[in-house]
Coordinates of C-alpha atoms and ligand atoms in Angstrom, one line a residue:
M1 CA 62.2 -75.9 -55.9
S2 CA 60.2 -78.7 -57.4
R3 CA 56.4 -78.4 -55.5
L4 CA 57.2 -81.5 -53.6
H5 CA 60.4 -79.4 -52.0
H6 CA 58.5 -76.9 -51.0
H7 CA 55.6 -78.7 -49.0
H8 CA 59.1 -80.4 -47.3
L9 CA 61.0 -78.1 -46.5
L10 CA 57.8 -75.9 -45.8
Q11 CA 56.4 -78.7 -43.3
L12 CA 59.7 -79.3 -41.8
M13 CA 60.2 -75.0 -40.8
C14 CA 56.4 -75.8 -39.1
S15 CA 57.1 -79.0 -37.5
L16 CA 60.4 -77.1 -35.7
L17 CA 58.3 -74.1 -35.1
I18 CA 55.8 -75.8 -33.2
S19 CA 58.6 -78.0 -31.7
A20 CA 60.0 -74.0 -31.0
E21 CA 57.4 -72.9 -29.5
L22 CA 56.7 -76.9 -27.1
V23 CA 60.3 -75.9 -25.4
S24 CA 59.7 -71.9 -24.4
G25 CA 56.4 -73.3 -24.4
T26 CA 57.3 -75.3 -21.3
T27 CA 60.3 -73.7 -20.0
G28 CA 58.9 -70.6 -20.5
G29 CA 56.2 -70.6 -19.1
D30 CA 57.0 -72.5 -16.1
D31 CA 60.1 -69.0 -15.7
M32 CA 57.1 -66.5 -16.4
A33 CA 54.7 -68.4 -13.2
V34 CA 57.9 -66.9 -11.3
L35 CA 58.2 -64.5 -11.6
I36 CA 54.4 -62.9 -11.4
Q37 CA 54.7 -64.6 -8.0
L38 CA 57.9 -62.3 -7.7
K39 CA 55.4 -58.6 -8.8
A40 CA 53.3 -60.3 -6.1
F41 CA 55.8 -60.6 -3.5
L42 CA 57.3 -57.0 -4.6
R43 CA 53.8 -55.8 -4.8
A44 CA 52.5 -57.0 -1.6
H45 CA 56.5 -55.7 -0.1
N46 CA 55.8 -52.0 -2.2
Q47 CA 52.9 -50.6 -1.6
I48 CA 54.1 -46.4 -2.6
N49 CA 57.3 -46.4 -4.5
R50 CA 57.1 -49.5 -7.2
G51 CA 59.9 -50.6 -10.4
A52 CA 59.6 -51.2 -13.9
Y53 CA 58.7 -54.8 -12.4
D54 CA 55.3 -53.2 -12.1
G55 CA 54.3 -52.9 -15.2
W56 CA 55.1 -56.9 -16.3
P57 CA 52.3 -57.6 -18.9
E58 CA 50.7 -60.3 -17.3
A59 CA 48.7 -61.8 -20.7
S60 CA 51.5 -61.6 -23.2
P61 CA 52.2 -65.5 -23.7
S62 CA 56.8 -64.9 -22.9
P63 CA 58.4 -62.6 -20.6
C64 CA 61.0 -62.7 -23.5
G65 CA 62.2 -59.6 -25.0
S66 CA 59.4 -57.5 -23.5
W67 CA 59.6 -57.2 -19.6
R68 CA 61.5 -54.7 -18.3
G69 CA 64.6 -56.4 -16.5
V70 CA 64.3 -59.4 -17.9
G71 CA 66.5 -61.0 -20.4
C72 CA 66.3 -64.9 -21.8
D73 CA 68.2 -67.5 -23.8
A74 CA 68.4 -69.0 -26.8
D75 CA 65.8 -71.4 -25.2
G76 CA 64.0 -69.1 -24.4
R77 CA 64.0 -70.2 -20.7
V78 CA 64.5 -67.0 -18.8
S79 CA 68.5 -65.8 -17.7
S80 CA 69.7 -62.8 -15.7
L81 CA 67.1 -60.5 -14.3
D82 CA 67.6 -57.0 -13.5
L83 CA 66.0 -55.2 -10.9
S84 CA 68.6 -52.7 -9.6
S85 CA 67.6 -49.6 -8.8
S86 CA 63.8 -50.4 -8.3
S87 CA 62.9 -48.5 -4.4
I88 CA 63.0 -52.0 -3.7
S89 CA 61.8 -53.1 0.6
G90 CA 60.9 -55.8 1.6
P91 CA 62.5 -58.8 2.8
L92 CA 64.4 -61.1 -0.5
F93 CA 62.0 -63.7 -2.5
G94 CA 62.4 -67.0 -1.8
N95 CA 61.8 -68.5 -4.9
F96 CA 64.5 -67.5 -7.5
S97 CA 65.5 -71.4 -8.0
G98 CA 62.3 -71.5 -9.9
L99 CA 64.0 -69.7 -12.9
S100 CA 66.3 -72.8 -13.1
G101 CA 68.2 -70.9 -16.5
L102 CA 69.1 -68.2 -14.7
V103 CA 73.0 -67.1 -14.6
R104 CA 72.3 -63.4 -14.1
L105 CA 70.4 -61.5 -11.2
D106 CA 70.9 -58.2 -10.4
L107 CA 69.2 -56.6 -7.6
S108 CA 71.8 -53.8 -5.8
D109 CA 71.0 -50.2 -5.0
N110 CA 66.9 -51.5 -2.7
S111 CA 66.4 -51.8 0.6
I112 CA 66.1 -55.6 0.4
A113 CA 66.9 -56.4 4.2
G114 CA 66.8 -59.4 5.9
E115 CA 68.9 -62.4 5.7
L116 CA 69.8 -64.4 2.8
P117 CA 67.3 -66.5 2.5
A118 CA 67.9 -71.0 2.0
D119 CA 66.6 -70.8 -1.1
L120 CA 69.1 -68.3 -3.0
D121 CA 71.9 -70.9 -3.1
R122 CA 69.4 -73.2 -4.6
C123 CA 70.6 -70.9 -7.8
V124 CA 73.4 -73.0 -8.3
G125 CA 73.2 -71.5 -12.1
L126 CA 73.8 -68.3 -11.3
Q127 CA 77.8 -67.4 -12.5
H128 CA 77.3 -63.3 -11.7
L129 CA 75.1 -62.2 -8.2
N130 CA 74.9 -58.6 -7.5
L131 CA 72.9 -57.9 -4.2
S132 CA 75.5 -54.6 -3.2
Y133 CA 73.7 -51.7 -1.6
N134 CA 71.2 -53.6 0.1
L135 CA 70.6 -54.1 3.8
I136 CA 70.9 -58.0 4.3
S137 CA 72.1 -58.8 7.5
G138 CA 73.0 -62.2 9.3
A139 CA 76.3 -64.5 7.1
L140 CA 77.4 -64.6 4.0
G141 CA 76.7 -68.5 2.4
V142 CA 75.8 -69.2 -0.9
P143 CA 78.6 -72.5 -0.9
S144 CA 76.6 -74.6 -4.2
L145 CA 76.5 -71.0 -6.1
T146 CA 80.1 -72.9 -7.3
K147 CA 79.7 -71.2 -10.6
L148 CA 80.1 -67.7 -9.8
R149 CA 82.6 -64.9 -11.6
T150 CA 80.7 -62.1 -10.2
L151 CA 79.4 -61.9 -6.8
D152 CA 79.0 -58.3 -5.1
V153 CA 77.7 -57.7 -1.9
S154 CA 79.0 -54.7 -1.0
R155 CA 77.6 -51.8 1.5
N156 CA 74.8 -54.5 2.8
R157 CA 74.6 -56.2 6.8
L158 CA 77.2 -59.2 6.6
E159 CA 78.2 -60.6 9.9
G160 CA 80.3 -63.2 11.1
E161 CA 84.7 -63.9 9.4
V162 CA 85.4 -64.6 6.2
V163 CA 88.4 -67.6 6.4
V164 CA 89.4 -69.9 3.6
V165 CA 88.5 -74.1 4.8
S166 CA 89.8 -76.7 2.3
G167 CA 90.9 -74.0 -0.2
N168 CA 88.3 -72.1 -0.6
F169 CA 86.0 -69.2 1.6
N170 CA 83.9 -70.5 4.0
F171 CA 81.1 -68.9 2.7
L172 CA 81.5 -70.1 -1.3
G173 CA 82.2 -74.0 -1.7
A174 CA 84.3 -74.5 -4.6
C175 CA 85.9 -70.3 -6.2
D176 CA 87.1 -72.0 -8.8
D177 CA 85.5 -69.3 -11.6
L178 CA 85.5 -66.7 -9.1
V179 CA 86.5 -63.5 -10.7
V180 CA 84.8 -60.9 -9.2
L181 CA 84.8 -60.8 -5.3
N182 CA 82.8 -57.8 -3.6
V183 CA 82.3 -57.9 0.6
S184 CA 83.3 -54.3 0.9
G185 CA 80.8 -52.6 3.6
N186 CA 79.8 -54.9 5.3
S187 CA 80.9 -56.0 8.7
L188 CA 82.8 -59.2 8.0
G189 CA 85.9 -60.1 9.7
G190 CA 88.2 -62.9 10.0
D191 CA 92.0 -62.3 9.4
I192 CA 93.3 -61.9 5.5
A193 CA 95.9 -63.6 5.6
G194 CA 95.6 -67.0 3.3
L195 CA 92.7 -65.1 2.2
L196 CA 93.5 -65.0 -1.0
G197 CA 95.8 -67.1 -3.5
N198 CA 93.3 -70.1 -3.4
C199 CA 91.2 -69.1 -6.4
P200 CA 92.7 -69.2 -9.5
R201 CA 90.8 -66.6 -11.1
L202 CA 90.1 -64.3 -8.7
R203 CA 91.2 -60.6 -10.2
Y204 CA 88.8 -58.6 -8.2
V205 CA 88.8 -58.2 -4.6
D206 CA 87.6 -55.4 -2.6
L207 CA 88.0 -56.1 0.2
S208 CA 87.8 -52.9 2.5
M209 CA 85.0 -50.9 5.3
N210 CA 84.8 -53.9 7.5
G211 CA 86.8 -55.6 10.0
F212 CA 89.0 -57.6 9.1
T213 CA 92.6 -58.2 10.3
G214 CA 96.0 -59.1 10.3
R215 CA 98.8 -58.8 8.2
V216 CA 99.2 -57.6 4.1
T217 CA 100.8 -61.2 2.5
Q218 CA 101.7 -62.6 -0.3
G219 CA 98.4 -63.4 -3.1
I220 CA 97.8 -60.2 -3.7
A221 CA 100.2 -60.0 -6.1
S222 CA 97.9 -62.0 -8.8
L223 CA 95.5 -59.7 -8.5
A224 CA 94.7 -57.0 -10.6
Q225 CA 92.3 -54.7 -8.2
F226 CA 92.7 -55.8 -4.5
S227 CA 91.4 -53.1 -1.6
A228 CA 91.4 -53.8 1.6
A229 CA 91.0 -50.0 3.2
E230 CA 89.6 -49.2 5.8
N231 CA 90.1 -52.2 8.2
R232 CA 92.1 -53.4 10.9
L233 CA 94.7 -54.3 8.6
S234 CA 98.8 -54.1 10.9
G235 CA 102.3 -54.2 11.2
T236 CA 104.4 -54.1 8.3
V237 CA 104.5 -54.6 4.0
P238 CA 106.7 -56.9 4.2
P239 CA 108.8 -57.0 0.2
G240 CA 107.5 -60.2 -0.2
V241 CA 104.0 -59.3 -0.5
F242 CA 105.3 -58.3 -4.1
P243 CA 107.3 -60.5 -6.1
E244 CA 108.3 -60.3 -9.1
R245 CA 105.7 -60.2 -12.3
C246 CA 103.0 -58.4 -9.7
G247 CA 100.2 -58.1 -12.1
L248 CA 99.4 -55.3 -9.2
Q249 CA 96.8 -52.0 -11.0
S250 CA 95.5 -51.2 -8.2
L251 CA 95.8 -51.4 -4.6
D252 CA 94.0 -49.4 -1.6
L253 CA 95.1 -50.1 2.1
S254 CA 94.1 -47.3 3.3
G255 CA 92.2 -46.7 6.4
N256 CA 94.7 -49.5 8.1
R257 CA 96.9 -49.2 11.8
L258 CA 99.7 -50.8 8.6
S259 CA 103.2 -48.9 9.5
G260 CA 106.9 -49.1 8.7
S261 CA 108.1 -47.8 5.8
F262 CA 106.0 -48.9 3.1
P263 CA 108.7 -51.3 0.9
D264 CA 110.4 -50.5 -2.4
S265 CA 109.6 -53.6 -4.5
V266 CA 106.6 -52.5 -5.1
S267 CA 108.1 -51.5 -8.1
N268 CA 107.4 -55.9 -9.0
C269 CA 104.1 -54.5 -10.3
P270 CA 105.0 -51.8 -13.2
G271 CA 101.6 -52.3 -14.5
L272 CA 100.1 -50.1 -11.3
T273 CA 98.0 -47.3 -11.6
Y274 CA 96.7 -46.3 -8.5
L275 CA 97.9 -47.0 -5.0
S276 CA 96.4 -45.7 -1.6
L277 CA 97.8 -46.3 1.5
S278 CA 96.4 -42.7 3.3
G279 CA 95.6 -43.1 7.0
N280 CA 98.1 -45.0 8.0
G281 CA 101.3 -45.3 10.0
F282 CA 103.7 -45.6 7.8
G283 CA 107.0 -43.9 7.6
G284 CA 110.7 -43.5 6.8
Q285 CA 110.6 -42.6 2.9
I286 CA 108.0 -42.6 0.5
P287 CA 109.2 -45.7 -1.4
A288 CA 111.7 -44.9 -3.6
G289 CA 110.2 -47.8 -5.6
V290 CA 107.6 -46.1 -7.3
G291 CA 109.6 -44.1 -9.2
A292 CA 110.4 -47.5 -11.8
I293 CA 105.6 -47.8 -12.2
P294 CA 106.2 -45.6 -15.6
G295 CA 102.3 -45.4 -15.9
L296 CA 101.2 -44.8 -11.8
E297 CA 98.4 -42.0 -12.6
T298 CA 97.2 -42.2 -8.1
L299 CA 99.1 -41.9 -5.3
I300 CA 97.7 -40.9 -2.4
L301 CA 99.9 -41.1 0.3
G302 CA 98.1 -39.3 3.1
S303 CA 97.2 -39.0 6.9
N304 CA 101.4 -40.9 7.4
S305 CA 103.9 -40.0 9.0
F306 CA 106.8 -40.2 6.0
D307 CA 109.7 -38.3 5.5
R308 CA 109.3 -35.3 4.3
E309 CA 112.5 -35.4 2.0
M310 CA 111.1 -37.2 -1.2
P311 CA 112.9 -39.8 -3.5
L312 CA 114.1 -38.7 -6.7
S313 CA 113.1 -41.3 -8.9
L314 CA 109.6 -39.8 -8.0
T315 CA 109.8 -37.2 -11.4
N316 CA 110.1 -40.5 -13.2
C317 CA 106.0 -40.8 -12.5
T318 CA 105.5 -39.4 -15.8
A319 CA 101.8 -40.2 -15.8
L320 CA 100.6 -38.8 -12.2
R321 CA 98.0 -37.2 -12.2
Y322 CA 97.2 -37.2 -8.6
L323 CA 99.3 -36.4 -5.6
D324 CA 98.0 -36.0 -2.3
I325 CA 100.6 -36.2 0.7
S326 CA 97.5 -34.5 3.7
G327 CA 98.5 -35.1 6.4
N328 CA 102.2 -35.6 7.0
G329 CA 103.4 -32.9 9.2
F330 CA 105.5 -32.1 6.6
G331 CA 106.2 -28.8 8.0
G332 CA 109.0 -25.1 6.0
E333 CA 108.6 -24.6 1.9
V334 CA 106.8 -27.3 -0.5
Q335 CA 109.2 -29.0 -2.3
G336 CA 109.9 -28.0 -5.5
L337 CA 109.7 -31.8 -6.6
F338 CA 106.2 -31.4 -7.6
A339 CA 106.6 -29.1 -10.2
K340 CA 108.5 -31.6 -12.0
L341 CA 105.7 -33.5 -12.1
E342 CA 104.4 -32.3 -15.4
S343 CA 100.8 -34.5 -16.0
L344 CA 100.0 -32.8 -12.0
T345 CA 95.7 -32.2 -12.4
H346 CA 95.2 -33.1 -9.0
L347 CA 97.9 -31.9 -5.8
I348 CA 96.7 -32.2 -2.0
L349 CA 98.7 -31.2 0.5
H350 CA 95.9 -29.3 2.6
S351 CA 97.0 -30.4 6.9
N352 CA 100.8 -30.1 6.8
S353 CA 102.1 -27.6 8.7
Y354 CA 103.7 -25.5 5.9
T355 CA 104.8 -22.3 5.7
G356 CA 105.8 -21.1 2.4
G357 CA 107.1 -22.4 -0.6
I358 CA 103.6 -22.1 -3.2
V359 CA 105.8 -19.4 -5.4
S360 CA 109.4 -20.8 -5.1
S361 CA 109.1 -24.8 -5.3
G362 CA 107.1 -23.7 -9.1
I363 CA 103.7 -25.8 -8.5
L364 CA 102.0 -23.3 -9.9
G365 CA 103.0 -23.4 -13.0
L366 CA 102.8 -27.0 -13.3
P367 CA 100.3 -27.3 -16.7
K368 CA 97.8 -29.0 -15.9
L369 CA 96.9 -28.3 -12.7
A370 CA 93.1 -28.4 -11.8
M371 CA 93.2 -28.7 -8.2
L372 CA 95.3 -27.3 -5.7
D373 CA 94.8 -27.2 -1.7
L374 CA 96.9 -25.9 0.2
S375 CA 93.8 -25.8 3.7
L376 CA 94.6 -25.8 6.8
N377 CA 98.9 -25.6 7.1
R378 CA 100.5 -22.3 7.6
F379 CA 101.0 -20.6 5.1
S380 CA 100.5 -16.8 5.7
G381 CA 101.6 -13.3 3.7
K382 CA 99.2 -12.1 0.7
L383 CA 97.6 -14.5 -0.9
P384 CA 99.8 -14.6 -4.5
T385 CA 98.2 -13.8 -7.6
E386 CA 100.7 -16.4 -9.9
V387 CA 97.9 -18.0 -9.4
T388 CA 96.4 -16.3 -12.7
S389 CA 98.0 -17.3 -15.2
M390 CA 97.1 -21.6 -14.2
A391 CA 95.3 -21.8 -17.6
S392 CA 94.1 -24.9 -16.2
I393 CA 92.9 -24.8 -12.2
K394 CA 89.5 -25.5 -11.2
Y395 CA 89.8 -26.1 -8.0
L396 CA 91.7 -23.7 -5.6
V397 CA 91.8 -24.3 -1.6
L398 CA 93.1 -22.3 0.1
A399 CA 91.4 -22.3 3.6
E400 CA 92.1 -22.6 6.4
N401 CA 95.6 -20.7 6.5
T402 CA 97.1 -17.4 7.5
F403 CA 96.8 -15.8 4.7
S404 CA 96.0 -11.7 5.2
G405 CA 95.1 -9.0 3.4
Q406 CA 93.4 -8.2 0.6
I407 CA 91.2 -11.0 -2.2
P408 CA 93.0 -10.0 -5.4
A409 CA 90.7 -8.2 -8.0
A410 CA 92.6 -10.6 -10.7
Y411 CA 91.1 -13.9 -8.6
G412 CA 88.3 -12.4 -11.1
Q413 CA 89.8 -13.0 -14.4
I414 CA 90.4 -17.0 -13.7
A415 CA 87.4 -17.8 -16.0
Q416 CA 87.6 -21.9 -15.6
L417 CA 87.5 -21.3 -11.9
Q418 CA 85.0 -23.7 -9.9
V419 CA 85.9 -23.5 -6.1
L420 CA 87.4 -20.9 -4.6
D421 CA 88.0 -21.0 -0.7
L422 CA 89.5 -18.7 1.3
S423 CA 87.2 -19.4 4.2
Y424 CA 88.6 -19.2 7.3
N425 CA 91.9 -17.1 7.0
N426 CA 93.1 -13.6 7.7
L427 CA 91.6 -12.0 4.6
T428 CA 91.0 -8.0 4.9
G429 CA 89.1 -5.7 2.8
G430 CA 86.4 -6.4 0.6
I431 CA 84.8 -8.8 -1.4
P432 CA 85.9 -7.9 -5.3
A433 CA 83.3 -7.2 -7.3
D434 CA 86.1 -9.0 -9.9
V435 CA 84.5 -12.1 -8.8
G436 CA 81.1 -11.5 -10.7
S437 CA 83.4 -12.0 -13.5
L438 CA 83.7 -15.9 -12.5
S439 CA 80.6 -16.7 -14.6
S440 CA 82.2 -21.1 -14.2
L441 CA 81.6 -21.0 -10.1
L442 CA 79.8 -23.4 -8.2
V443 CA 81.2 -22.5 -4.5
L444 CA 82.9 -19.8 -3.4
M445 CA 83.8 -20.4 0.8
L446 CA 85.3 -16.9 1.3
A447 CA 83.9 -16.9 5.5
G448 CA 85.9 -16.4 8.5
N449 CA 87.9 -13.7 7.3
Q450 CA 87.5 -10.2 8.6
L451 CA 86.1 -8.7 4.9
S452 CA 84.1 -5.5 5.4
G453 CA 81.9 -3.4 3.7
E454 CA 79.3 -4.4 1.5
I455 CA 78.2 -7.7 -0.7
P456 CA 78.8 -6.9 -4.4
K457 CA 76.0 -7.1 -6.9
E458 CA 78.2 -8.2 -8.8
I459 CA 77.9 -12.1 -7.4
G460 CA 73.9 -11.9 -8.8
N461 CA 76.1 -12.7 -11.7
C462 CA 77.6 -16.1 -11.0
T463 CA 74.9 -17.8 -12.7
S464 CA 76.5 -21.2 -11.6
L465 CA 77.0 -20.4 -7.8
L466 CA 75.4 -23.2 -5.7
W467 CA 77.7 -22.9 -1.8
L468 CA 78.3 -19.1 -0.7
N469 CA 79.7 -18.9 2.5
L470 CA 80.1 -15.4 4.2
A471 CA 79.3 -16.1 7.3
A472 CA 81.8 -14.3 10.6
N473 CA 83.3 -11.9 8.0
R474 CA 82.3 -7.9 8.8
L475 CA 80.2 -7.4 6.1
S476 CA 77.6 -4.4 6.5
G477 CA 75.0 -3.0 4.8
Q478 CA 72.4 -4.5 2.4
I479 CA 71.5 -8.4 0.7
P480 CA 71.8 -6.9 -2.7
P481 CA 68.4 -8.1 -5.2
E482 CA 70.8 -9.2 -7.7
I483 CA 71.7 -11.6 -5.8
A484 CA 68.7 -14.1 -7.0
G485 CA 70.4 -14.3 -10.0
V486 CA 72.6 -16.5 -7.3
G487 CA 73.1 -20.1 -9.1
R488 CA 70.5 -19.4 -11.4
D489 CA 71.3 -21.9 -14.2
P490 CA 74.5 -23.8 -13.4
S491 CA 73.9 -26.6 -15.9
P492 CA 75.8 -24.9 -18.4
T493 CA 79.4 -25.7 -15.6
F494 CA 77.3 -29.2 -14.7
A495 CA 77.6 -30.3 -18.5
R496 CA 81.3 -29.2 -19.1
N497 CA 81.7 -31.5 -15.7
Q498 CA 79.8 -35.0 -16.0
K499 CA 82.5 -34.8 -19.9
D500 CA 85.8 -34.8 -17.6
A501 CA 84.0 -37.8 -15.6
A502 CA 85.3 -40.0 -16.8
E503 CA 88.6 -38.3 -15.3
L504 CA 90.2 -38.7 -12.0
E505 CA 87.7 -38.5 -9.1
I506 CA 88.1 -35.1 -8.1
G507 CA 87.6 -35.5 -4.8
T508 CA 90.1 -35.4 -1.6
G509 CA 88.9 -38.6 -0.1
K510 CA 89.3 -36.2 3.4
C511 CA 86.3 -34.9 4.7
P512 CA 86.7 -31.6 5.8
S513 CA 85.6 -29.1 2.5
V514 CA 83.1 -31.6 2.6
V515 CA 82.1 -30.2 5.4
R516 CA 83.1 -26.9 4.6
W517 CA 81.2 -26.5 2.5
I518 CA 78.3 -28.2 3.9
P519 CA 78.3 -26.8 7.4
L520 CA 77.6 -29.5 10.7
G521 CA 74.4 -27.0 11.6
Y522 CA 72.8 -28.2 7.9
P523 CA 70.1 -30.0 9.1
G524 CA 70.7 -34.1 9.4
F525 CA 74.4 -33.6 8.6
N526 CA 76.6 -33.3 11.8
Y527 CA 75.4 -37.6 12.3
V528 CA 75.8 -38.4 8.6
E529 CA 79.4 -36.4 8.6
S530 CA 80.3 -38.7 11.5
E531 CA 79.3 -41.4 10.1
M532 CA 81.4 -40.7 7.2
S533 CA 83.7 -42.5 5.5
W534 CA 86.7 -41.2 3.4
K535 CA 85.1 -42.7 0.5
D536 CA 82.3 -41.5 1.0
C537 CA 83.6 -38.1 1.5
R538 CA 85.4 -38.0 -1.6
S539 CA 82.0 -40.0 -3.4
L540 CA 80.2 -37.2 -2.0
E541 CA 82.8 -34.0 -2.9
D542 CA 82.5 -35.5 -5.9
R543 CA 79.2 -35.7 -7.1
I544 CA 79.0 -31.9 -6.2
L545 CA 81.8 -31.2 -7.9
K546 CA 80.8 -33.2 -10.7
G547 CA 77.0 -31.5 -10.8
Y548 CA 75.7 -34.8 -10.3
G549 CA 73.6 -33.2 -6.8
C550 CA 74.0 -34.2 -3.5
Q551 CA 71.8 -37.7 -2.9
G552 CA 71.4 -39.7 0.1
T553 CA 70.5 -38.4 3.5
C554 CA 72.6 -35.4 3.8
C555 CA 71.1 -33.3 1.5
Q556 CA 67.3 -32.7 1.7
D557 CA 67.3 -30.2 -1.1
K558 CA 68.9 -30.1 -4.3
Y559 CA 71.2 -27.7 -3.9
H560 CA 72.8 -26.3 -1.1
P561 CA 71.4 -22.5 0.0
W562 CA 73.5 -20.1 0.4
F563 CA 75.1 -19.0 4.1
L564 CA 75.8 -15.2 4.4
Q565 CA 75.7 -14.8 8.0
Ligands
LIG1 C1 57.4 -70.3 -3.5 O1 56.9 -71.3 -4.1 C2 56.1 -71.6 -3.7 C3 54.8 -72.7 -4.9 O2 55.4 -72.9 -6.6 C4 55.1 -71.2 -3.4 O3 53.9 -71.9 -2.8 C5 55.0 -70.0 -2.8 O4 54.0 -69.0 -2.5 C6 55.8 -69.0 -3.6 N1 56.5 -67.9 -1.9 C7 56.5 -66.8 -3.3 C8 57.1 -65.3 -1.6 O5 55.6 -66.5 -3.7
LIG2 C1 76.5 -54.2 -8.9 O1 75.6 -52.8 -8.8 C2 76.7 -52.0 -8.0 C3 74.7 -50.5 -9.0 O2 74.2 -51.1 -9.3 C4 77.2 -51.9 -9.5 O3 77.5 -49.9 -9.3 C5 78.3 -52.9 -9.6 O4 79.5 -52.0 -10.4 C6 77.8 -53.5 -9.7 N1 79.0 -54.4 -9.7 C7 79.1 -55.0 -10.9 C8 80.4 -56.6 -9.7 O5 78.9 -55.7 -11.1
LIG3 C1 82.3 -54.2 -6.4 O1 84.5 -53.9 -6.5 C2 84.2 -54.5 -7.6 C3 85.5 -54.5 -8.9 O2 86.5 -53.7 -8.8 C4 83.5 -54.1 -9.2 O3 84.2 -54.3 -9.9 C5 82.2 -52.8 -8.2 O4 81.7 -52.3 -9.1 C6 82.0 -52.5 -7.9 N1 81.0 -52.4 -6.8 C7 80.2 -51.3 -6.5 C8 79.2 -51.5 -5.4 O5 80.9 -50.6 -5.7
LIG4 C1 114.7 -42.5 -13.0 O1 114.8 -42.5 -14.2 C2 116.3 -42.1 -14.6 C3 116.6 -41.7 -15.5 O2 116.4 -40.7 -16.2 C4 117.2 -43.9 -14.4 O3 118.4 -43.2 -14.0 C5 116.9 -43.7 -12.8 O4 117.1 -44.9 -12.8 C6 114.6 -43.6 -11.9 N1 114.7 -43.9 -11.4 C7 114.3 -45.3 -11.0 C8 114.4 -45.6 -9.6 O5 113.7 -45.7 -11.3
LIG5 C1 94.7 -11.0 11.5 O1 94.9 -9.1 11.2 C2 94.8 -8.4 12.3 C3 94.6 -7.7 12.2 O2 95.2 -7.0 10.8 C4 95.7 -9.0 13.5 O3 96.0 -8.6 14.7 C5 95.8 -11.0 13.9 O4 96.9 -11.3 14.6 C6 96.3 -11.4 13.0 N1 95.4 -12.9 13.1 C7 96.7 -14.0 12.5 C8 95.8 -14.8 13.0 O5 97.6 -13.7 12.0
LIG6 C1 77.5 -7.6 -14.3 O1 76.5 -7.2 -12.8 C2 76.1 -6.1 -13.7 C3 75.0 -5.5 -12.0 O2 74.2 -5.9 -11.3 C4 75.5 -5.5 -14.9 O3 75.5 -4.3 -14.5 C5 76.3 -6.0 -15.3 O4 75.8 -6.3 -17.2 C6 76.7 -7.0 -15.0 N1 77.9 -8.1 -16.2 C7 78.1 -8.9 -16.9 C8 79.2 -9.7 -17.3 O5 76.4 -10.1 -17.0

C-alpha cells in the first residue's frame, strides 16, 4: 500500500471515528442524563436497599457497556433497561420517554406502586414491557405503545374492564405485533368472549387470577398458550372452541365456574401438552378425545365431578407424566387403568373416597412414579409394604386416611424418599429406628396418630430432614440429643432436585399438604394461606421440595422448624 493511500485511509478512519463519537456523544449523552435522573429518582425513593443502579458510574463517558442493566443499540443509544429485582419502591419513574431508543423495559419484581404515569405511553418504541410483580394500581392504559410484542403486567393491582374496541384491546391502540400478553394476578374484568382473535400474532395469553367473566369461546384455538385460571368464567365449553387445526399447546381453565362435559373435540389440538380443568363443575366422562393427543404430558382434572369410569383411550396418552384427578368424589377401588400409564411420574388422587385397590390396581408398579398422593381418602388396613419396591418414589403422601397398624420398618429402605407423610391416620406402635436411614428425607409427617414409645435417636441421622412433625401422638421419654443432627445438611438433596428442576412442577396445586407441613399456627401463615391461590400453593410446595427454600411472607425463617409437641 502506498504512503498516500495509507494516509487517506487513516484520515478516513479518523473522520469515521470522530463522527461515530459525535453520534454517540449527543444521543448517548441525552440518554445518560436521563439515566442519571433515574438514578437520583430511585435513590431518593429508596433510602436503604438499593439495586445495581446505585453503582452506575456517572463519571463514565457513556452508559453503554459498563452500567449494569443498561443495554445499547449499534448507534450507542440506550435500547434496553433491566431493573428487575432491584428492590425498587416508590412510584414509577416519569421520564422513561427521554430514552428515545428504548425497546425493552423490565421493571419486574420490585415494589413499584401507584398508577402508570402518562409518560410511559410516550415510549412509543417499546417492544417489550415487563412490569410484573409490583404494586401498580389503577387502569391499564398504554394506547400509544403499538409496537409492543410482549406486555407482562402480571401480579399488580390493576383494575378496570378489558374490552375490544374496533378490533383492539381498549388498553392498547393496536396489537398488530403483540405476541405475549400476561395480565394475570390483577383485578381486571370484562367478558372474555370476543376478547381474542383480533391480534394477528398473539400466541401466549395469560388472564389468570382476575375477575374475567363470560364463556370460553372460539379464538383460543389460534393461540399456543391460553390461561384463564381463577376467574369467573361460566357456562359450558362448546365443541366449537376446538376447531380442526387447533394450535393450543397449553390450556388452563382451572378455578372457574365452568360446567357440563368437556368436549371431545379437544382431540383437534394434537400439540397440547398441558391441560388443566381443575376446580370447576365439569361432569360426565373424562373426555375420550384426550386419548388422541399423543404428546399430552400434564392432565389436571382435580376438584370436578367427573365420572369414575374413565375412557380406555386414556391409555393412549403414553407421554402422560402428571395426572391429577383429586377431589372428584371417586369411591371404591383405585382404577386399574392408571397402571397402564407407564410414563407417569406424578399421580395425585387425594380428596376422593377411595377405600382400597392400592396394590391390586397396579399403581405401585408404575416404573417412573415419583409422587403418589393418596391423602384424604378412606383407605384403611395396614400400610402397603409394596411401596418399598417402587424404584422412583420420592414423595409418598398417605395422610388423612384410616391406615392402622405399625409403620413398616422396611420404609426405612426407600433410600431416595424425600417426603413421607403418614399424618392423621390411626397408626400405632413405635417410630421405627430405620427411618434414620432415609438420608434424602426432607419432610417426615407423622402427626395425628397413636404412635407410642420414644423418639428413636437414629432420626438424628436424617441430615436432610427439615420438616418434622410428630405432634398429637402418644410419644414418651426425652427428645434425644442426637436430634440436633436433623437437617444439618439438606444441600445434597436440594442439589439433586435443582438438577432435575427442568422437569415437571412437583406441587400438587392444592393446599392441604402445604398446610400440613406449615401449620396454620405458624406465625403469619394463617393469613397467607387464606389468601393463597392454587398456583401459589403449587409453587410454594414446588419451591420447598426443590430446595429453593420457602420465600415470602409466610416464611420468616429460611426453613421451617420441627413440631414435636
Ligand atoms: C423529568 O425531566 C424533566 C425535564 O428534564 C425534569 O424537570 C424532571 O425533574 C424530571 N423528572 C424526574 C422525576 O427526574
Ligand atoms: C417478566 O419478569 C418476570 C420476573 O422477573 C419473569 O418471570 C417473566 O418471565 C417475565 N415475563 C416475560 C414475558 O418475559
Ligand atoms: C406471563 O405469561 C407469559 C406467557 O405465558 C410468560 O412468558 C411470562 O413468564 C409470564 N410472567 C410471569 C411473571 O410469570
Ligand atoms: C387408542 O389406540 C388404539 C390402538 O392402540 C386405537 O384403536 C384407538 O382408536 C385409540 N383411541 C383414540 C381415542 O385415539
Ligand atoms: C383407631 O384405632 C383405635 C384403637 O385400635 C380404634 O378404637 C379406633 O376405632 C380406630 N379408629 C379408626 C377411625 O379406625
Ligand atoms: C445412625 O445413628 C446411630 C445413633 O445415633 C449411630 O450410631 C449410627 O452410626 C448412625 N448410622 C449412620 C448410617 O449414620
